[in-house]
Short mmCIF file of C-alpha atoms in Angstrom, two decimals:
data_model
loop_
_atom_site.label_atom_id
_atom_site.label_comp_id
_atom_site.label_asym_id
_atom_site.label_seq_id
_atom_site.Cartn_x
_atom_site.Cartn_y
_atom_site.Cartn_z
CA MET A 1 7.12 34.66 9.86
CA GLU A 2 4.69 36.27 12.59
CA GLN A 3 4.61 34.96 16.36
CA PRO A 4 2.82 31.99 16.38
CA ARG A 5 -0.38 31.40 18.45
CA PHE A 6 0.22 27.83 19.03
CA GLU A 7 3.36 25.08 18.57
CA CYS A 8 3.52 21.71 18.86
CA ARG A 9 6.55 20.10 19.47
CA PHE A 10 7.01 16.05 18.64
CA ARG A 11 9.54 13.49 17.48
CA HIS A 12 8.57 10.79 14.54
CA GLU A 13 8.73 7.99 17.41
CA ARG A 14 7.21 4.36 16.54
CA ALA A 15 4.33 5.21 18.61
CA LEU A 16 3.24 8.09 16.94
CA LEU A 17 3.79 6.82 13.78
CA ARG A 18 2.21 3.50 14.37
CA GLU A 19 -1.25 5.93 15.29
CA VAL A 20 -0.67 7.67 12.38
CA PHE A 21 -0.82 4.72 9.85
CA ARG A 22 -3.54 3.04 12.13
CA ALA A 23 -5.55 6.64 11.01
CA TYR A 24 -5.13 5.42 7.74
CA ARG A 25 -5.34 1.94 7.50
CA ARG A 26 -8.04 0.62 4.95
CA TRP A 27 -10.67 -2.10 5.66
CA TRP A 28 -8.48 -4.80 3.24
CA GLN A 29 -5.25 -4.42 5.38
CA PRO A 30 -6.27 -6.47 8.08
CA ALA A 31 -8.67 -8.72 5.96
CA PHE A 32 -5.65 -10.14 3.98
CA PHE A 33 -4.35 -11.43 7.64
CA VAL A 34 -7.76 -12.59 8.77
CA TYR A 35 -8.02 -14.22 5.38
CA ALA A 36 -4.43 -15.87 5.67
CA ALA A 37 -5.21 -17.40 9.31
CA VAL A 38 -8.57 -18.74 8.56
CA MET A 39 -7.10 -20.33 5.19
CA ALA A 40 -4.04 -21.71 7.66
CA VAL A 41 -6.78 -23.27 10.13
CA LEU A 42 -8.86 -24.73 6.68
CA LEU A 43 -5.60 -26.09 5.34
CA LEU A 44 -4.56 -27.60 8.91
CA CYS A 45 -7.74 -29.40 8.82
CA GLN A 46 -7.43 -30.45 5.47
CA ALA A 47 -4.34 -32.22 6.28
CA VAL A 48 -4.56 -33.61 9.77
CA LEU A 49 -8.03 -34.02 10.29
CA TRP A 50 -9.52 -35.34 6.79
CA ARG A 51 -6.17 -36.59 5.82
CA GLU A 52 -6.10 -35.20 2.22
CA PRO A 53 -3.32 -33.83 0.41
CA VAL A 54 -3.04 -29.72 0.16
CA SER A 55 -1.41 -27.80 -2.49
CA ALA A 56 1.64 -26.14 -2.76
CA THR A 57 -0.72 -23.22 -4.36
CA SER A 58 -2.91 -23.07 -1.49
CA VAL A 59 0.23 -23.07 0.93
CA ALA A 60 1.74 -20.38 -1.19
CA PHE A 61 -0.99 -18.42 -1.33
CA CYS A 62 -2.04 -18.64 2.20
CA ILE A 63 1.71 -17.85 2.72
CA ALA A 64 1.38 -14.58 0.14
CA CYS A 65 -1.93 -12.88 1.93
CA ALA A 66 -0.16 -13.28 5.57
CA THR A 67 2.93 -11.81 3.93
CA ILE A 68 0.88 -8.63 2.59
CA GLY A 69 -1.33 -8.48 5.68
CA PHE A 70 1.90 -8.41 7.62
CA CYS A 71 3.92 -5.75 5.71
CA ALA A 72 0.36 -3.77 5.94
CA SER A 73 0.03 -3.44 9.23
CA PRO A 74 0.38 0.07 11.15
CA ARG A 75 2.78 -1.62 13.29
CA ARG A 76 5.60 -2.78 10.64
CA GLN A 77 4.74 0.63 8.60
CA ALA A 78 5.89 2.53 11.61
CA ILE A 79 9.01 0.77 12.24
CA ALA A 80 9.77 1.04 8.54
CA ALA A 81 9.38 4.57 8.64
CA GLU A 82 11.26 5.41 12.09
CA ARG A 83 14.09 3.32 10.51
CA GLN A 84 13.88 5.73 7.49
CA HIS A 85 13.85 8.72 9.42
CA ARG A 86 16.92 7.46 11.73
CA ARG A 87 18.81 6.54 8.40
CA ARG A 88 17.91 10.46 7.18
CA PHE A 89 19.09 12.00 10.28
CA ASP A 90 22.17 9.58 11.45
CA GLY A 91 20.59 7.47 13.68
CA GLU A 92 18.97 9.93 15.81
CA LEU A 93 15.27 11.10 15.69
CA PRO A 94 15.36 15.27 15.94
CA GLU A 95 12.70 17.18 17.36
CA VAL A 96 9.99 18.65 14.76
CA THR A 97 8.39 21.59 15.67
CA ALA A 98 4.70 22.99 14.28
CA ALA A 99 3.98 26.38 14.42
CA PHE A 100 0.61 27.89 13.44
CA SER A 101 0.22 31.95 13.07
CA ASP A 102 -2.65 33.42 11.73
CA GLY A 103 -1.29 33.75 8.42
CA GLU A 104 0.61 30.15 7.95
CA ILE A 105 1.61 26.87 9.14
CA LEU A 106 5.36 26.42 9.92
CA LEU A 107 7.29 23.01 10.20
CA ARG A 108 10.81 22.97 11.04
CA GLU A 109 13.12 20.08 11.70
CA ARG A 110 16.72 20.81 12.47
CA ARG A 111 17.63 23.31 9.40
CA ASP A 112 14.67 22.19 7.23
CA GLU A 113 11.96 24.76 7.36
CA GLN A 114 8.60 24.20 5.16
CA HIS A 115 6.03 27.18 4.98
CA PHE A 116 2.17 26.02 4.49
CA ASP A 117 -0.69 28.04 3.64
CA TYR A 118 -4.18 27.02 5.69
CA ALA A 119 -5.81 26.57 2.42
CA GLN A 120 -3.38 23.42 1.51
CA VAL A 121 -4.90 21.62 4.45
CA GLU A 122 -7.20 19.10 3.09
CA ARG A 123 -8.36 17.22 5.93
CA ILE A 124 -8.25 17.66 9.86
CA ARG A 125 -8.67 14.44 11.75
CA ARG A 126 -9.05 13.80 15.32
CA ARG A 127 -7.60 10.32 16.39
CA GLY A 128 -7.30 9.52 20.38
CA PRO A 129 -4.62 12.23 21.81
CA MET A 130 -3.86 13.45 18.50
CA THR A 131 -4.71 15.80 15.57
CA LEU A 132 -3.42 14.95 12.16
CA LEU A 133 -3.82 17.53 9.56
CA VAL A 134 -3.50 16.35 6.12
CA LEU A 135 -2.18 18.74 3.61
CA ARG A 136 -2.00 18.65 -0.49
CA GLY A 137 0.65 16.44 -1.04
CA ARG A 138 0.24 13.71 1.03
CA LEU A 139 1.59 15.14 3.98
CA THR A 140 0.29 14.34 7.31
CA ILE A 141 1.42 16.29 10.51
CA PRO A 142 0.73 14.59 13.85
CA LEU A 143 0.25 16.80 16.32
CA PRO A 144 0.33 15.14 19.88
CA ASP A 145 -1.89 16.68 22.61
CA ALA A 146 1.13 16.43 24.70
CA GLY A 147 3.37 18.00 22.44
CA PHE A 148 1.88 21.70 22.89
CA THR A 149 3.97 23.91 24.07
CA LYS A 150 2.15 27.22 23.49
CA GLY A 151 -1.77 27.00 23.53
CA ASP A 152 -3.44 23.92 24.30
CA ALA A 153 -5.11 21.18 21.99
CA ALA A 154 -8.37 21.93 22.84
CA SER A 155 -8.39 25.37 21.80
CA PHE A 156 -6.38 24.26 18.66
CA GLY A 157 -9.27 22.60 17.30
CA ALA A 158 -11.59 25.65 17.26
CA PHE A 159 -8.52 27.77 15.75
CA ILE A 160 -7.74 25.38 12.91
CA ARG A 161 -10.92 24.65 11.81
CA ALA A 162 -11.73 28.41 11.57
CA ARG A 163 -8.48 28.80 9.48
CA CYS A 164 -9.48 25.92 6.96
CA PRO A 165 -13.19 25.75 6.59
CA GLU A 166 -12.55 24.01 3.34
CA ALA A 167 -10.91 21.17 5.12
CA LYS A 168 -13.05 17.94 6.07
CA THR A 169 -12.90 16.92 9.81
CA ASP A 170 -13.46 13.62 11.11
CA ARG A 171 -13.08 11.94 14.41
CA ARG A 172 -12.42 8.30 15.35
#
């Protein structure tokens, strides 16, 4: 690989992963939890205030919606992803290095090294203090602004947009 123009280092920590999952949250994920909360209030009103019996089916449906909402939350997904990553690397979170040269993207984690073409970048997302690169095959590379060791985040945005003109860009 030629000399990288930009380099970013990060670890797959819970806070970083939560921001990644938050960026991809769908509208229905929090809707399940809100629906379950409203339904629980109505069931309580039915049982306590109106003194009517509550069906077991309604209670089970409320619990199911709350469980789906909880499991689909970015916080829960980040905990599961971090736990899986720690299991993969014997309890530790190794540093990941993403290097960007003129010709390719190099992603390095311990001995694992992956090379990507800029044509594989489908989407460039800006989310708070981080840039997310979405590559074909559902791979997302999070690049926190504070993690740049070569180059800076402000000039990286222009660099990556020039290298990936076909990629969709969005800002949240």
